[in-house]
Coordinates of C-alpha atoms in Angstrom, one line a residue:
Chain A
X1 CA 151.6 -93.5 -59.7
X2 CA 148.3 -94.6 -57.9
X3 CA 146.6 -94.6 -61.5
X4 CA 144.1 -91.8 -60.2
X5 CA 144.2 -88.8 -62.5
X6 CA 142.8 -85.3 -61.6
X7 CA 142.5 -81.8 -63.4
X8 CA 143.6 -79.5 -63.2
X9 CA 146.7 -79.5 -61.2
X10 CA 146.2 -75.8 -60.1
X11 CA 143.4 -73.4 -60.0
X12 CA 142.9 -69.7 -59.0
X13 CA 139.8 -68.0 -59.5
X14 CA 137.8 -64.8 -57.6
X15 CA 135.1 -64.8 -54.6
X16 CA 132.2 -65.8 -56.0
X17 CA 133.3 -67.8 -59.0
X18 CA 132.2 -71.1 -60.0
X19 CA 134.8 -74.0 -60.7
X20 CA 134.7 -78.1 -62.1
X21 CA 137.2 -80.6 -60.6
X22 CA 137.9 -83.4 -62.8
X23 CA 138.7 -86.8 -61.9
X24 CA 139.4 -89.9 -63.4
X25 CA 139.5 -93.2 -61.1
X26 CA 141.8 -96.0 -61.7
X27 CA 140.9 -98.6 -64.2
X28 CA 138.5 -101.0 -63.2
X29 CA 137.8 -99.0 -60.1
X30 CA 133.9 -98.3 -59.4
X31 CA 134.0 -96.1 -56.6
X32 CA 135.0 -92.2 -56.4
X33 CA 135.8 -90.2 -53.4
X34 CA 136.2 -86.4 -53.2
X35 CA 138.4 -85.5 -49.9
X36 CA 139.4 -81.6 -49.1
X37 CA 142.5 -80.6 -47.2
X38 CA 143.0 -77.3 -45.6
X39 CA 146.3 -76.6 -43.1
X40 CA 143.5 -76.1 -40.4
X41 CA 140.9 -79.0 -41.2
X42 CA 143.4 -81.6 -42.2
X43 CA 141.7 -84.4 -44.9
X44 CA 137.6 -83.7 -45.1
X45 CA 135.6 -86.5 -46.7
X46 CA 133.3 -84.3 -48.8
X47 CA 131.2 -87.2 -50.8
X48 CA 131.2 -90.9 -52.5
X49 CA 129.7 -92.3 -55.4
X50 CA 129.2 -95.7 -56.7
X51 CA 129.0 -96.4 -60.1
X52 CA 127.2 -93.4 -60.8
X53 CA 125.2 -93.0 -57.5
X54 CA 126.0 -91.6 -54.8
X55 CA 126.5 -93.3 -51.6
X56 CA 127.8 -90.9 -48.9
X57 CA 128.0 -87.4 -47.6
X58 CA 130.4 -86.5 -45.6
X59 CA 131.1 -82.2 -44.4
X60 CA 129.9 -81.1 -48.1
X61 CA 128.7 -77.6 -47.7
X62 CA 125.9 -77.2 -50.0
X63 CA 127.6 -74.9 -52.7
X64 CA 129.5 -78.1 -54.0
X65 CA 128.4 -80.4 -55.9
X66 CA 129.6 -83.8 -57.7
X67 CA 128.6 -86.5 -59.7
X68 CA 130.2 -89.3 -61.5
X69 CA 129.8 -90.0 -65.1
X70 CA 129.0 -93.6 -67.2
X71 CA 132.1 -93.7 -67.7
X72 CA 133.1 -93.3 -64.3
X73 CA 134.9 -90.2 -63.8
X74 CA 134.0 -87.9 -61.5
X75 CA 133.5 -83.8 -61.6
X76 CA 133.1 -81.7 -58.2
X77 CA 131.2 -78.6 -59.0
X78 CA 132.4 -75.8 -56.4
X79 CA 130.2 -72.2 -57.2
X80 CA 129.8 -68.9 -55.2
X81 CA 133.2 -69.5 -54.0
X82 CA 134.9 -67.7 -50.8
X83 CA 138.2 -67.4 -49.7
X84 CA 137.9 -70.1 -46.6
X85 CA 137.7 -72.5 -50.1
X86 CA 141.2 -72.3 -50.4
X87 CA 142.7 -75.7 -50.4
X88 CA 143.7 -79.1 -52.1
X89 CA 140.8 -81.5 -53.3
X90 CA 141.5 -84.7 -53.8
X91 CA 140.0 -87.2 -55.5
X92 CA 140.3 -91.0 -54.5
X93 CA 139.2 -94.5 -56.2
X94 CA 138.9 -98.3 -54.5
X95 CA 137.6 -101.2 -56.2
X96 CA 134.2 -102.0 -54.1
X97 CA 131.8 -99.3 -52.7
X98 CA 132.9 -100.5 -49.0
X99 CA 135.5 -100.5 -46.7
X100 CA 137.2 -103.7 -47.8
X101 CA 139.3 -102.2 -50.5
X102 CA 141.6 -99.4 -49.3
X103 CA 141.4 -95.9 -51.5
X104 CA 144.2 -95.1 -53.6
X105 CA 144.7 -90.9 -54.6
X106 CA 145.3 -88.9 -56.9
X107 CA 147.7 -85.5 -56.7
X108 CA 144.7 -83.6 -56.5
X109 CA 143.8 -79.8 -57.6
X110 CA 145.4 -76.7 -56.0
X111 CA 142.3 -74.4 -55.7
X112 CA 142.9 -71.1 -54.6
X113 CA 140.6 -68.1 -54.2
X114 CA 141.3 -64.8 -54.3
Chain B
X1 CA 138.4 -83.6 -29.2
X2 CA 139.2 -85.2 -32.4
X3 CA 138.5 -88.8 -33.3
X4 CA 142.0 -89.5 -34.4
X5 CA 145.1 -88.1 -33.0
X6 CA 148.3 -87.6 -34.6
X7 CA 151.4 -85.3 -33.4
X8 CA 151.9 -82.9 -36.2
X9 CA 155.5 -82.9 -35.5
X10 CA 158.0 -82.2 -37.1
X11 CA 160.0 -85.5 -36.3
X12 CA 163.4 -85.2 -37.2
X13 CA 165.8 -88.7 -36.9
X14 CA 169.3 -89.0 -38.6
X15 CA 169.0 -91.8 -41.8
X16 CA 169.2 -95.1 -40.6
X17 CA 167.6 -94.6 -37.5
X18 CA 163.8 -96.4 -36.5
X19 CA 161.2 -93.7 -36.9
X20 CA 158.4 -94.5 -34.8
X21 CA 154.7 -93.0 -35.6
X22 CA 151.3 -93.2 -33.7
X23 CA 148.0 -92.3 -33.4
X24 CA 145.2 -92.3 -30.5
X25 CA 141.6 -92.6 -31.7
X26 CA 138.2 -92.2 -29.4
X27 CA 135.6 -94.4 -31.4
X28 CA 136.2 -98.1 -30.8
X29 CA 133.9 -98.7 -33.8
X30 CA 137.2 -98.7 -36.0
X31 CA 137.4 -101.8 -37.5
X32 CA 140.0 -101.0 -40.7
X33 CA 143.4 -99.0 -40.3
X34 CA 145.7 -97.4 -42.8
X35 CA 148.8 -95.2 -42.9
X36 CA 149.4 -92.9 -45.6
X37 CA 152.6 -91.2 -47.0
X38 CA 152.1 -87.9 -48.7
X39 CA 155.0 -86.1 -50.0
X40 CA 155.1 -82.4 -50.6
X41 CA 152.7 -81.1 -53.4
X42 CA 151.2 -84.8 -54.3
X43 CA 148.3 -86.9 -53.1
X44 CA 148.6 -89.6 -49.9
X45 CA 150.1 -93.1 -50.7
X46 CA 148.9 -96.1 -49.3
X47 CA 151.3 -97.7 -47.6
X48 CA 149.5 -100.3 -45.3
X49 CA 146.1 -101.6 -44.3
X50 CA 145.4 -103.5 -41.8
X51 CA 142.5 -105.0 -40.3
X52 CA 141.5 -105.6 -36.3
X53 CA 144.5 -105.6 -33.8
X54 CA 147.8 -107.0 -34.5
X55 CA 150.8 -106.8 -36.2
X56 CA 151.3 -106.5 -40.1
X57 CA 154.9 -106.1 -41.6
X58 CA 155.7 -104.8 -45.2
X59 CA 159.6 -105.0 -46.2
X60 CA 160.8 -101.7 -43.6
X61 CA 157.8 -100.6 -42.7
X62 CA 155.5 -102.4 -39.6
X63 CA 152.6 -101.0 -38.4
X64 CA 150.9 -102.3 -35.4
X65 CA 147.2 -101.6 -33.8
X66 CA 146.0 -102.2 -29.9
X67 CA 142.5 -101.7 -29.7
X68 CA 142.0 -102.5 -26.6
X69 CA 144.3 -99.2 -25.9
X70 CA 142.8 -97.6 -29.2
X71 CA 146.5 -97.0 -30.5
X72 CA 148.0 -97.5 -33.8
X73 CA 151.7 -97.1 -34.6
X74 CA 153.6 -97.2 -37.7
X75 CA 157.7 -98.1 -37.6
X76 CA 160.0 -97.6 -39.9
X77 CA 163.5 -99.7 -40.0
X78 CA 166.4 -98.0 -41.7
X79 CA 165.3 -94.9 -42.5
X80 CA 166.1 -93.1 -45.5
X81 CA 166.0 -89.2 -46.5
X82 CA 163.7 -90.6 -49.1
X83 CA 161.2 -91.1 -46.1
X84 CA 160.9 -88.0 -45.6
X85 CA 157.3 -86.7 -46.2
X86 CA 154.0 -86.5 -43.8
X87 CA 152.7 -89.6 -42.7
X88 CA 149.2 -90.0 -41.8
X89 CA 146.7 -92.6 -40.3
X90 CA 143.3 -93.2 -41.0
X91 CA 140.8 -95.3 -40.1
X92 CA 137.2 -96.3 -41.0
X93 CA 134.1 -97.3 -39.3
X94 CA 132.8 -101.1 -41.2
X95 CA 129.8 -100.0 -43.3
X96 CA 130.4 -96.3 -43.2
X97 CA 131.1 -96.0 -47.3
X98 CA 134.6 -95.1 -47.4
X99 CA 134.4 -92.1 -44.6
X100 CA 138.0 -92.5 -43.8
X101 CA 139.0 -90.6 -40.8
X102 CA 142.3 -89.3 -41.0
X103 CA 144.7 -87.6 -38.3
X104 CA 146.4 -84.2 -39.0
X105 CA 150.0 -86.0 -40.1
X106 CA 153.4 -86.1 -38.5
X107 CA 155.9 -84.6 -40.6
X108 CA 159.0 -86.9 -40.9
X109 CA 162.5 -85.8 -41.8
X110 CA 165.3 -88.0 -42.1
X111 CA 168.5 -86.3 -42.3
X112 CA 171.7 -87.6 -44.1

């Protein structure tokens, strides 16, 4: 167990929909991660956040949307939803907002449009 | 032409046999590399980190990284039908904020 907690486990929702990912980051952990992984893509970075700011965007299309709380978990906002958003999102913690500490994930969210 | 590749596989060794796994990468700005496990329906598992060339070794597992041939491999000694899962690399560019870039994963089954 990597101590990474995400909600829910599965989703399925309609075109157009808008959805909230949950994520809770290991304790003592300042830094949240938000990956996506499609059959086709493989694991995306999508976006980071440091102690409640965020630090980097990675292939985030501009209908998601994330932030990280005080108490440090984490919520990716997905809206208008398509099909091609279809996939696993996975949420990931480390202790520092660098490289230095590796990124430990959770079992991430089954979304799948229909 | 992707950054990191990995053969999707599948890879199929009888248990107690060495699985060997590797990935090619194009930027020489990766300073930090990892291999991942991911089992079917869960999230990926750390399962080493290592930094710079050279050779790190963790109980059966041994993972080695060439930079001057931008190649990293990942062994595993005695394999077990508990190994079997997707294994993927990633790497990460210093200063880049956690930006790990992965390969697809090579699908590992160890038969009994």
């Amino acid at each position: 167990d990597s101590g990474v907690t995400q909600t829910p486990k599965h989703l399925i929702t309609a075109t157009g929909q808008r959805v909230t990912l949950r994520c809770s980051p290991r304790s003592g952990d300042l830094s949240v991660y938000w990956y996506q992984q499609s059959l086709d893509q493989g694991l995306q970075f999508l976006i980071q956040y440091y102690n409640g700011e965020e630090r980097a965007k990675g292939n985030i299309l501009e209908r998601f949307s994330a932030q990280q709380f005080p108490d440090l978990h984490s919520e990716l906002n997905l809206s208008s939803l398509e099909l091609g958003d279809s996939a696993l999102y996975f949420c990931a913690s480390s202790e520092t907002q660098g490289q230095v500490s590796p990124l430990h994930f959770g079992n991430g969210t089954r979304l799948t449009v229909t | 032409q992707k950054e990191v590749e990995q053969d999707p596989g599948p890879l199929s060794v009888p248990e107690g046999a060495i699985v060997s796994l590797n990935c090619t990468y194009s930027n020489s700005a990766f300073q930090y590399f990892m291999w991942y496990r991911q089992y079917s329906r869960k999230g990926p598992e750390l399962l080493m980190y290592t930094y710079s060339s050279g050779n790190k070794e963790d109980g059966r597992f041994t993972a080695q990284v060439d930079k001057s041939s931008k190649y990293i491999s990942l062994f595993i000694r005695d394999s077990q039908p508990s190994d079997s899962a997707t294994y993927l690399c990633a790497m990460i560019v210093p200063d880049s904020w956690g930006k790990l870039q992965f390969g697809a994963g090579t699908q590992v089954v160890v038969t009994p």
